[in-house]
Coordinates of C-alpha atoms and ligand atoms in Angstrom, one line a residue:
M1 CA 0.2 0.0 0.0
F2 CA 1.2 3.4 -1.0
S3 CA 0.2 6.6 0.9
S4 CA 2.5 8.9 -1.7
A5 CA 3.4 7.9 -5.0
I6 CA 6.8 8.7 -4.2
K7 CA 7.0 5.5 -2.4
I8 CA 7.2 3.9 -5.9
L9 CA 10.9 5.5 -6.6
D10 CA 11.6 4.2 -2.8
K11 CA 10.5 0.7 -4.0
A12 CA 12.7 1.2 -7.6
A13 CA 15.9 2.5 -6.4
T14 CA 15.7 0.0 -3.6
N15 CA 15.1 -3.1 -6.6
F16 CA 16.6 -1.3 -9.3
A17 CA 19.3 0.6 -7.8
E18 CA 22.2 0.8 -10.5
K19 CA 19.6 0.1 -13.7
A20 CA 19.1 3.3 -15.6
A21 CA 16.0 5.1 -15.1
I22 CA 15.9 8.4 -16.9
E23 CA 17.5 9.9 -19.8
D24 CA 17.6 13.3 -21.6
N25 CA 20.1 14.8 -24.8
Q26 CA 22.7 15.5 -22.0
N27 CA 22.3 13.0 -19.2
S28 CA 21.4 9.3 -18.0
Y29 CA 20.7 8.4 -14.3
T30 CA 19.9 5.6 -12.4
Y31 CA 17.5 4.6 -9.9
S32 CA 19.5 5.2 -7.3
E33 CA 20.7 8.4 -8.5
Y34 CA 17.3 9.4 -9.4
R35 CA 16.3 9.0 -5.7
N36 CA 19.1 10.7 -4.2
Y37 CA 19.3 13.6 -6.4
A38 CA 15.3 14.2 -5.3
K39 CA 16.0 13.9 -1.9
K40 CA 18.5 16.6 -1.9
I41 CA 16.0 18.7 -3.4
A42 CA 13.5 17.8 -0.7
S43 CA 15.7 18.6 1.9
Y44 CA 16.3 22.2 0.5
I45 CA 12.6 22.7 0.0
L46 CA 12.2 21.5 3.2
N47 CA 15.1 23.5 5.1
K48 CA 13.6 26.6 4.1
N49 CA 10.5 25.5 4.5
K50 CA 8.8 26.0 1.8
N51 CA 6.9 23.3 1.8
G52 CA 3.0 23.2 0.1
F53 CA 2.3 24.6 -4.1
I54 CA 5.5 24.3 -5.8
G55 CA 6.0 25.1 -9.5
V56 CA 8.8 23.6 -11.8
F57 CA 9.7 26.2 -14.8
L58 CA 12.4 24.6 -16.4
P59 CA 13.4 23.3 -19.9
K60 CA 11.8 19.3 -20.6
S61 CA 15.0 17.3 -18.9
C62 CA 15.7 14.8 -16.4
N63 CA 16.1 18.0 -14.1
T64 CA 12.3 18.8 -14.3
L65 CA 11.7 15.1 -13.2
I66 CA 14.1 15.2 -10.2
S67 CA 12.3 18.6 -9.1
F68 CA 9.2 17.0 -9.4
M69 CA 10.3 13.8 -7.6
G70 CA 12.1 16.3 -4.9
I71 CA 8.8 18.1 -4.2
L72 CA 6.9 14.7 -3.5
Y73 CA 9.6 14.0 -1.3
S74 CA 9.1 17.3 0.9
G75 CA 5.5 16.3 1.2
S76 CA 4.3 19.0 -1.5
T77 CA 2.5 19.4 -4.5
Y78 CA 4.3 20.0 -7.7
V79 CA 2.9 22.3 -10.4
P80 CA 4.3 21.9 -13.9
F81 CA 4.9 25.3 -16.2
D82 CA 5.7 25.7 -19.8
I83 CA 8.3 27.6 -20.2
N84 CA 7.2 28.3 -23.7
M85 CA 3.6 30.3 -22.2
P86 CA 3.7 34.0 -22.7
S87 CA 4.7 36.0 -19.6
A88 CA 0.8 37.4 -19.2
R89 CA -0.5 33.7 -19.1
L90 CA 2.2 32.6 -16.5
S91 CA 1.3 35.6 -14.5
K92 CA -1.7 34.4 -14.2
I93 CA -1.4 31.3 -13.1
I94 CA 1.2 32.5 -10.4
S95 CA -1.2 34.9 -9.4
H96 CA -4.4 32.3 -8.7
L97 CA -1.8 29.3 -7.6
K98 CA 0.0 31.6 -5.2
P99 CA 3.3 29.0 -5.2
S100 CA 5.1 28.7 -2.0
A101 CA 8.4 28.3 -4.2
I102 CA 8.9 28.0 -8.1
I103 CA 12.4 25.9 -9.2
T104 CA 14.0 27.2 -12.1
D105 CA 17.2 27.9 -13.7
S106 CA 18.8 31.0 -14.0
A107 CA 17.3 31.8 -16.8
G108 CA 13.5 31.1 -15.7
S109 CA 14.3 33.1 -12.7
E110 CA 14.9 36.1 -14.5
R111 CA 12.2 35.8 -16.5
L112 CA 9.9 35.2 -13.2
K113 CA 11.4 38.0 -11.7
K114 CA 10.8 40.3 -14.5
D115 CA 7.3 39.0 -15.8
T116 CA 5.6 37.4 -12.9
D117 CA 3.9 38.8 -8.9
L118 CA 6.1 36.2 -7.0
S119 CA 4.3 37.8 -3.8
D120 CA 6.0 35.2 -1.4
A121 CA 7.1 32.1 -3.9
E122 CA 10.9 31.6 -3.4
I123 CA 12.6 30.8 -6.2
I124 CA 14.9 28.2 -6.0
I125 CA 17.4 27.9 -8.4
F126 CA 17.8 23.6 -9.2
D127 CA 21.7 23.5 -9.3
T128 CA 21.7 25.0 -5.8
A129 CA 19.3 22.6 -4.3
L130 CA 21.4 19.6 -5.4
G131 CA 24.1 20.5 -3.8
C132 CA 22.3 20.5 -0.2
P133 CA 22.8 17.5 1.5
V134 CA 20.1 14.9 2.2
D135 CA 18.2 14.8 5.6
E136 CA 16.6 11.7 5.4
N137 CA 14.9 12.9 9.0
L138 CA 13.4 16.2 7.7
I139 CA 11.8 14.1 4.6
E140 CA 10.7 10.8 7.0
N141 CA 8.9 13.5 8.8
S142 CA 7.0 15.0 6.1
L143 CA 6.0 12.0 4.2
M144 CA 4.4 10.8 7.6
S145 CA 1.7 13.3 7.1
I146 CA 0.6 12.0 3.5
I147 CA -2.5 10.3 2.3
D148 CA -3.3 9.3 -1.0
T149 CA -6.0 11.8 -1.0
D150 CA -3.8 14.8 -1.1
P151 CA -2.6 16.1 -4.0
I152 CA 0.0 15.0 -5.9
Y153 CA 0.4 17.5 -9.1
I154 CA -1.9 19.6 -10.5
M155 CA -2.0 20.5 -13.9
Y156 CA -3.5 24.0 -15.8
T157 CA -5.5 23.7 -18.8
S158 CA -7.3 26.2 -20.9
G159 CA -10.4 28.0 -19.1
S160 CA -13.1 29.1 -21.1
T161 CA -13.5 32.4 -19.1
G162 CA -10.0 33.3 -20.1
M163 CA -8.6 32.1 -17.0
P164 CA -6.5 28.6 -17.2
K165 CA -8.4 25.8 -14.6
G166 CA -5.9 24.6 -12.2
V167 CA -6.7 20.3 -12.3
V168 CA -6.0 18.6 -8.9
I169 CA -5.0 15.5 -8.7
P170 CA -4.5 12.9 -6.0
H171 CA -2.0 10.2 -5.3
K172 CA -4.2 7.6 -5.5
G173 CA -5.1 8.6 -8.6
V174 CA -1.4 8.0 -10.1
I175 CA -0.7 4.7 -8.0
D176 CA -4.0 3.0 -9.3
Y177 CA -3.3 4.4 -13.0
A178 CA 0.3 3.3 -12.7
H179 CA -0.6 -0.1 -11.2
W180 CA -2.7 -0.4 -13.9
V181 CA -0.8 0.8 -16.8
V182 CA 1.8 -1.6 -15.7
N183 CA -0.1 -5.0 -15.6
K184 CA -2.5 -4.3 -18.3
F185 CA 0.1 -3.5 -21.1
D186 CA 2.5 -6.0 -19.4
L187 CA 5.8 -3.5 -18.9
N188 CA 8.9 -4.9 -16.8
E189 CA 12.2 -3.8 -15.9
N190 CA 13.4 -4.2 -20.3
T191 CA 10.7 -1.9 -21.1
I192 CA 12.0 1.3 -22.6
F193 CA 9.6 4.1 -22.4
G194 CA 10.8 7.2 -25.7
N195 CA 9.1 10.2 -23.9
Q196 CA 6.9 12.7 -26.4
A197 CA 4.6 14.3 -23.7
P198 CA 5.2 17.7 -22.4
F199 CA 5.9 17.1 -18.7
H200 CA 3.2 20.2 -18.4
F201 CA 0.5 17.4 -20.2
D202 CA -0.9 14.5 -18.5
N203 CA -0.3 11.8 -21.0
S204 CA 3.2 12.4 -19.3
I205 CA 2.2 10.4 -16.3
L206 CA 2.1 7.3 -18.1
D207 CA 5.6 6.9 -18.9
I208 CA 6.5 9.0 -15.5
Y209 CA 5.2 6.6 -13.0
G210 CA 4.6 3.6 -15.5
A211 CA 8.1 3.4 -15.8
M212 CA 9.0 3.7 -12.3
L213 CA 6.9 1.0 -10.8
C214 CA 8.4 -1.7 -13.4
G215 CA 12.0 -0.4 -13.1
G216 CA 12.0 0.5 -17.0
K217 CA 13.6 3.7 -18.3
V218 CA 12.3 6.9 -19.7
I219 CA 14.1 8.2 -22.2
I220 CA 13.0 12.3 -23.1
I221 CA 12.8 12.8 -26.6
P222 CA 14.2 15.8 -27.8
E223 CA 11.6 18.3 -28.7
V224 CA 13.2 19.2 -31.7
L225 CA 13.3 16.1 -33.4
F226 CA 9.4 16.2 -33.5
N227 CA 9.5 19.0 -36.2
F228 CA 10.8 15.9 -38.5
P229 CA 8.9 12.9 -38.6
V230 CA 11.2 10.9 -41.0
K231 CA 13.6 11.3 -38.2
L232 CA 11.7 9.7 -35.5
P233 CA 11.7 5.9 -36.0
E234 CA 16.2 5.6 -36.7
Y235 CA 16.0 7.9 -33.2
I236 CA 13.7 5.2 -31.6
E237 CA 16.1 2.1 -33.1
Q238 CA 19.2 4.0 -32.0
K239 CA 18.1 4.0 -28.2
N240 CA 16.2 0.9 -28.5
I241 CA 13.0 2.1 -27.1
N242 CA 10.2 -0.5 -27.1
L243 CA 7.2 1.7 -26.2
I244 CA 5.7 4.9 -27.0
F245 CA 2.6 7.1 -25.6
W246 CA 2.3 9.3 -28.3
V247 CA -0.6 12.2 -28.9
P248 CA -2.7 10.9 -32.0
T249 CA -0.9 14.3 -34.2
V250 CA 2.3 13.0 -33.9
L251 CA 1.7 9.1 -35.1
I252 CA -0.3 10.8 -38.2
N253 CA 2.9 13.1 -39.1
V254 CA 4.9 9.9 -38.7
A255 CA 2.5 8.1 -40.9
N256 CA 1.7 11.0 -43.4
S257 CA 5.5 11.0 -44.0
G258 CA 6.1 8.3 -45.7
I259 CA 8.8 6.7 -43.7
L260 CA 6.7 3.5 -42.1
S261 CA 6.1 2.3 -45.9
E262 CA 10.5 2.2 -45.9
I263 CA 11.6 0.6 -43.0
K264 CA 10.4 -2.0 -40.2
F265 CA 11.2 -1.3 -36.5
K266 CA 12.9 -3.9 -34.9
S267 CA 12.7 -2.3 -31.2
L268 CA 9.7 -0.9 -30.9
K269 CA 6.6 -3.2 -29.9
K270 CA 3.7 -1.5 -28.4
V271 CA 2.8 2.0 -29.6
L272 CA -0.5 3.6 -27.4
F273 CA -2.0 6.7 -28.0
C274 CA -4.1 9.0 -26.2
G275 CA -5.1 12.5 -25.9
E276 CA -7.2 13.2 -29.2
V277 CA -8.7 11.3 -32.2
M278 CA -7.1 8.8 -33.8
P279 CA -7.9 8.4 -37.3
N280 CA -8.2 4.7 -38.7
K281 CA -6.6 6.5 -42.3
Q282 CA -3.3 7.2 -40.7
L283 CA -3.5 4.0 -37.6
N284 CA -3.7 1.6 -40.8
I285 CA -0.8 2.7 -42.6
W286 CA 1.1 1.9 -39.2
R287 CA -0.8 -1.2 -38.7
K288 CA -0.4 -2.4 -42.7
T289 CA 3.6 -1.6 -42.6
Q290 CA 4.5 -2.5 -38.5
S291 CA 2.6 -5.2 -38.6
D292 CA 3.9 -6.9 -35.7
I293 CA 3.6 -3.8 -33.4
F294 CA 0.5 -3.6 -30.1
Y295 CA -1.5 -0.7 -30.7
A296 CA -4.0 0.5 -28.0
N297 CA -6.2 3.7 -28.1
L298 CA -6.7 5.3 -25.0
Y299 CA -9.0 8.2 -23.7
G300 CA -8.8 10.5 -20.6
P301 CA -9.0 13.9 -19.9
T302 CA -6.6 15.6 -17.7
E303 CA -9.5 15.5 -14.6
I304 CA -9.0 11.8 -14.7
T305 CA -5.3 10.8 -14.0
D306 CA -4.9 10.8 -17.4
V307 CA -6.4 7.5 -19.2
C308 CA -10.1 6.0 -18.1
T309 CA -11.2 3.9 -20.4
Y310 CA -9.1 2.1 -23.1
Y311 CA -9.4 -0.1 -27.2
I312 CA -6.6 -2.3 -27.9
V313 CA -6.5 -2.6 -31.8
N314 CA -7.6 -6.1 -32.3
E315 CA -9.4 -5.8 -35.6
D316 CA -9.5 -4.4 -38.9
F317 CA -11.7 -1.0 -39.3
A318 CA -12.1 0.8 -42.7
D319 CA -10.2 4.5 -43.1
N320 CA -13.1 6.3 -42.5
E321 CA -14.7 4.1 -39.8
P322 CA -14.4 5.7 -35.7
L323 CA -11.8 4.1 -33.8
P324 CA -13.4 2.6 -30.6
I325 CA -12.4 4.6 -27.2
G326 CA -13.5 1.1 -25.9
I327 CA -14.0 0.3 -22.8
A328 CA -13.4 1.3 -18.8
C329 CA -9.9 0.8 -17.3
E330 CA -10.0 -1.0 -14.1
N331 CA -11.3 0.7 -10.8
T332 CA -12.9 3.0 -13.3
K333 CA -16.9 3.4 -14.2
T334 CA -18.3 5.0 -17.4
L335 CA -22.0 6.5 -17.1
I336 CA -23.3 7.9 -20.5
L337 CA -25.9 10.1 -19.6
K338 CA -28.4 11.8 -22.0
E339 CA -29.4 15.4 -21.6
D340 CA -32.2 14.4 -19.7
N341 CA -29.8 13.0 -16.8
T342 CA -30.9 9.3 -17.7
K343 CA -28.9 6.6 -18.6
A344 CA -28.3 6.7 -22.4
E345 CA -29.3 2.3 -23.8
I346 CA -27.0 0.9 -26.1
G347 CA -26.7 3.1 -29.6
E348 CA -28.2 6.4 -27.9
I349 CA -26.1 9.6 -28.0
G350 CA -25.0 10.6 -24.1
E351 CA -22.3 12.7 -22.3
L352 CA -19.8 10.3 -21.1
C353 CA -19.5 11.0 -16.9
I354 CA -16.5 8.8 -14.8
L355 CA -16.6 7.4 -12.1
G356 CA -12.6 5.9 -10.1
T357 CA -10.6 6.8 -8.1
G358 CA -8.4 8.9 -11.0
L359 CA -10.7 11.6 -10.5
A360 CA -9.4 15.1 -9.7
L361 CA -10.0 16.8 -6.5
G362 CA -11.0 19.5 -8.8
Y363 CA -10.1 22.6 -10.1
F364 CA -7.4 24.7 -7.6
N365 CA -9.6 27.0 -5.7
E366 CA -12.1 27.5 -7.6
P367 CA -15.3 25.7 -5.9
E368 CA -17.9 26.7 -8.7
I369 CA -16.6 25.3 -11.3
T370 CA -15.6 22.2 -9.7
S371 CA -19.2 22.0 -8.5
K372 CA -20.7 22.3 -12.3
A373 CA -18.0 19.3 -13.7
F374 CA -17.9 17.2 -10.7
M375 CA -21.2 16.0 -9.2
Q376 CA -23.2 13.7 -7.5
N377 CA -24.3 10.7 -9.9
P378 CA -27.9 12.2 -10.7
L379 CA -28.5 8.0 -11.2
N380 CA -27.7 7.6 -7.5
K381 CA -30.0 9.2 -4.5
K382 CA -28.5 7.0 -1.8
Y383 CA -24.9 7.8 -1.1
R384 CA -22.4 10.2 -2.0
E385 CA -21.0 9.3 -5.5
L386 CA -19.0 11.6 -7.6
I387 CA -18.9 11.7 -11.3
Y388 CA -16.8 13.8 -13.6
R389 CA -18.9 15.3 -16.4
T390 CA -16.4 14.8 -19.4
G391 CA -18.2 17.0 -22.1
D392 CA -17.7 14.1 -24.9
L393 CA -20.8 12.8 -26.4
V394 CA -20.1 9.0 -26.8
F395 CA -22.9 6.0 -27.7
E396 CA -22.2 2.6 -26.9
N397 CA -22.2 -0.1 -29.6
N398 CA -23.6 -3.2 -29.7
K399 CA -20.2 -4.9 -28.9
N400 CA -20.4 -2.5 -25.8
L401 CA -17.6 -0.4 -27.0
I402 CA -17.8 3.4 -26.4
I403 CA -17.4 5.2 -30.0
Y404 CA -16.7 8.9 -29.4
L405 CA -18.4 11.9 -31.3
G406 CA -17.3 15.1 -30.5
R407 CA -17.6 17.8 -27.4
K408 CA -20.9 19.5 -26.7
D409 CA -19.0 22.8 -26.0
S410 CA -16.1 24.6 -27.6
Q411 CA -13.6 22.9 -26.1
I412 CA -11.1 21.6 -29.1
K413 CA -8.2 19.6 -29.7
H414 CA -5.6 21.5 -32.3
K415 CA -2.2 19.8 -33.1
G416 CA -3.1 17.6 -29.5
N417 CA -3.7 20.6 -27.6
R418 CA -7.0 21.2 -25.3
I419 CA -7.8 24.3 -26.0
E420 CA -10.8 26.3 -25.0
L421 CA -12.0 28.7 -27.8
G422 CA -13.3 31.1 -25.1
E423 CA -9.7 31.7 -24.3
I424 CA -8.9 33.2 -27.3
E425 CA -11.6 35.1 -27.8
V426 CA -11.1 36.8 -24.3
A427 CA -7.4 37.8 -25.4
A428 CA -8.8 38.9 -28.9
Q429 CA -11.4 40.6 -27.4
S430 CA -8.9 42.8 -24.7
L431 CA -7.2 44.4 -28.0
E432 CA -8.0 47.6 -27.9
E433 CA -8.5 47.3 -31.8
I434 CA -11.1 44.4 -31.7
E435 CA -14.9 45.5 -30.3
K436 CA -16.1 42.1 -30.8
A437 CA -14.5 38.8 -31.3
C438 CA -15.8 35.1 -32.3
V439 CA -13.7 32.1 -32.5
L440 CA -14.5 29.0 -33.9
Y441 CA -12.3 25.8 -35.3
D442 CA -12.2 24.6 -38.9
D443 CA -11.8 20.6 -38.4
I444 CA -11.6 20.2 -41.7
N445 CA -8.9 22.7 -42.6
A446 CA -8.0 21.9 -38.7
E447 CA -7.2 25.7 -38.3
I448 CA -8.7 28.2 -35.5
V449 CA -10.7 31.2 -36.9
L450 CA -11.4 34.5 -35.4
F451 CA -14.3 36.8 -36.5
A452 CA -13.6 40.1 -35.8
E453 CA -15.1 43.5 -35.7
I454 CA -11.8 45.5 -36.1
C455 CA -11.2 49.1 -35.6
G456 CA -9.1 51.3 -37.4
D457 CA -6.7 49.7 -40.3
V458 CA -4.3 47.5 -38.0
K459 CA -3.2 44.8 -40.2
D460 CA -3.8 40.8 -39.1
R461 CA 0.0 40.7 -38.4
E462 CA -0.1 43.1 -36.0
I463 CA -3.5 41.4 -34.4
L464 CA -1.5 38.2 -34.3
N465 CA 1.4 39.6 -32.7
K466 CA -0.3 41.1 -29.9
M467 CA -2.5 37.8 -29.2
K468 CA 1.0 35.8 -28.7
R469 CA 1.5 37.8 -25.8
L470 CA -1.4 36.5 -24.5
L471 CA -1.6 32.9 -25.4
Q472 CA 0.7 29.9 -26.2
N473 CA 1.3 29.5 -29.5
Y474 CA -0.7 26.8 -30.6
M475 CA -4.1 28.9 -29.2
I476 CA -3.0 31.4 -32.2
P477 CA -5.7 31.5 -34.7
G478 CA -4.9 30.7 -38.4
K479 CA -6.9 33.0 -40.0
I480 CA -8.7 35.9 -39.4
I481 CA -12.3 36.8 -40.6
R482 CA -12.9 40.6 -40.3
L483 CA -16.7 41.8 -39.9
E484 CA -18.5 44.9 -39.9
K485 CA -20.9 43.2 -37.7
I486 CA -20.7 39.7 -36.0
P487 CA -24.0 38.4 -36.6
L488 CA -26.1 38.0 -33.4
N489 CA -28.9 35.2 -32.8
A490 CA -32.3 35.7 -31.5
N491 CA -31.1 35.6 -28.1
G492 CA -28.9 38.4 -28.9
K493 CA -25.7 35.9 -28.6
L494 CA -22.7 35.8 -31.5
D495 CA -24.5 33.3 -33.9
R496 CA -21.9 31.1 -34.0
V497 CA -24.4 28.7 -36.5
Y498 CA -24.5 30.8 -38.7
L499 CA -20.6 31.7 -39.1
K500 CA -20.1 28.1 -38.7
S501 CA -22.2 27.2 -41.8
N502 CA -21.5 30.4 -43.7
Y503 CA -17.4 30.6 -43.3
I504 CA -16.3 27.6 -42.2
G505 CA -14.8 24.4 -43.9
K506 CA -15.1 26.7 -47.5
Ligands
AMP1 P1 -6.5 16.7 -22.0 O1 -7.6 17.1 -21.0 O2 -6.3 17.7 -22.6 O3 -6.0 15.3 -22.0 O4 -7.9 16.3 -23.1 C1 -9.1 15.1 -23.0 C2 -10.3 15.4 -24.3 O5 -9.4 15.3 -25.8 C3 -11.3 14.9 -23.8 O6 -12.4 15.2 -23.2 C4 -11.3 14.7 -25.3 O7 -12.1 15.4 -26.0 C5 -10.0 14.4 -25.8 N1 -9.8 13.4 -26.0 C6 -8.9 12.4 -24.9 N2 -8.3 11.4 -26.1 C7 -8.9 11.0 -27.2 C8 -9.5 10.1 -27.6 N3 -8.6 8.6 -27.6 N4 -10.1 9.7 -29.0 C9 -11.2 10.9 -29.1 N5 -10.8 11.8 -28.3 C10 -9.6 12.2 -27.1

């Protein structure tokens, strides 16, 4: 029984002390080094009395993982910050979270001091903290107070009001999930994970804790390689990677590059994916050219510790058929609710709701939006039973597999990134040149479209540049359509239906 997920690292460092645990393009550490460095970070935090909610603002590397584990050893909760975030968004998140400390490097420290309001947050320079001697007593005392319902991490995701939402995940979600992953996919100390997922995206939880639990190794693939999909197979083979858990966008890019028909993977045995729809068109290219590989479609929002349903691909699909998202993971239940909150029968469309250990504790410091998304199961009047309403529309087919259809709101996935169109709208609306804005997604052209009433003769490029100061790069519209007046519907709201049918996908 683990009360904290850090016990997974403890166990791995005992059982697999000298085995390689994590590797980036500069360093590689064994499990005993991983634990030792993490404990140094923890001791530094505890000596400074800065345990609490601790941000990590570092380029993706082994140091980021050591920081996460150090924070856990100190009995604290880690919060990964994307270093590519524009300062305005970073500043919003820091003001919302009010962390007790942020682990960073000297470049990060300068940015944080210049661009954000740190209040009481202590800046911890990673290299300095690594110089701290391990204080086992301090660590043991702080871990004694941790139980598995305590928060392990907070991940910020796009919010429709313009304010990113911090999803708070408990230790037990990660502990349970890691065990499920290792058992279901038969992972062991010979498993070498080729990590693609950024550490501020919850797909990385499978790599980080799955590897730790089975004594496997995580290789952090250099981010730049994902711009060159043809080069990825060569890297995988060179590093003997045998499992990848990637976002479909990357697998699609590899399939579209044509490289798969020219090579045959030797090391790669398992390809798992999650985060957005995986089209059968590209999956079929993988399956035809790399027929010995095991494929599985995983599904889940950040609010449920990465994954809550899965489908092991074991039948053939036509290119235009949807790939099922499958069935619930162990210790998880799915419920499909119709609009009147009654249960959908087989074939009926409804909203996918999830029950189980993996459920987040809610959105950090946001009780109202928490109670809308995490609510009492309307089918249970007898005792407290929380469900998470995913906002995803699905149905169960006659093989009892769940089929994903789309969203019931304006959350989208663009190049694998979760975005609330409302967040882009709020940013656009905040510019002085824009009187009114409406943002829609063009699925056919995979493009974010900004409709705007613009005053003055400002150029599109200037507007987009201003938006880049407020939003992540992947949120920037691909197209601006200028309208004298954005049409309104009978209720006086922006007429999204009219705009969609007249302008989108043309
Ligand atoms: P995120 O919180 O970034 O993991 O995004 C969660 C959302 O991504 C879900 O609510 C779905 O809309 C979508 N999603 C995740 N996995 C899949 C999948 N395997 N197939 C289709 N959509 C998915």
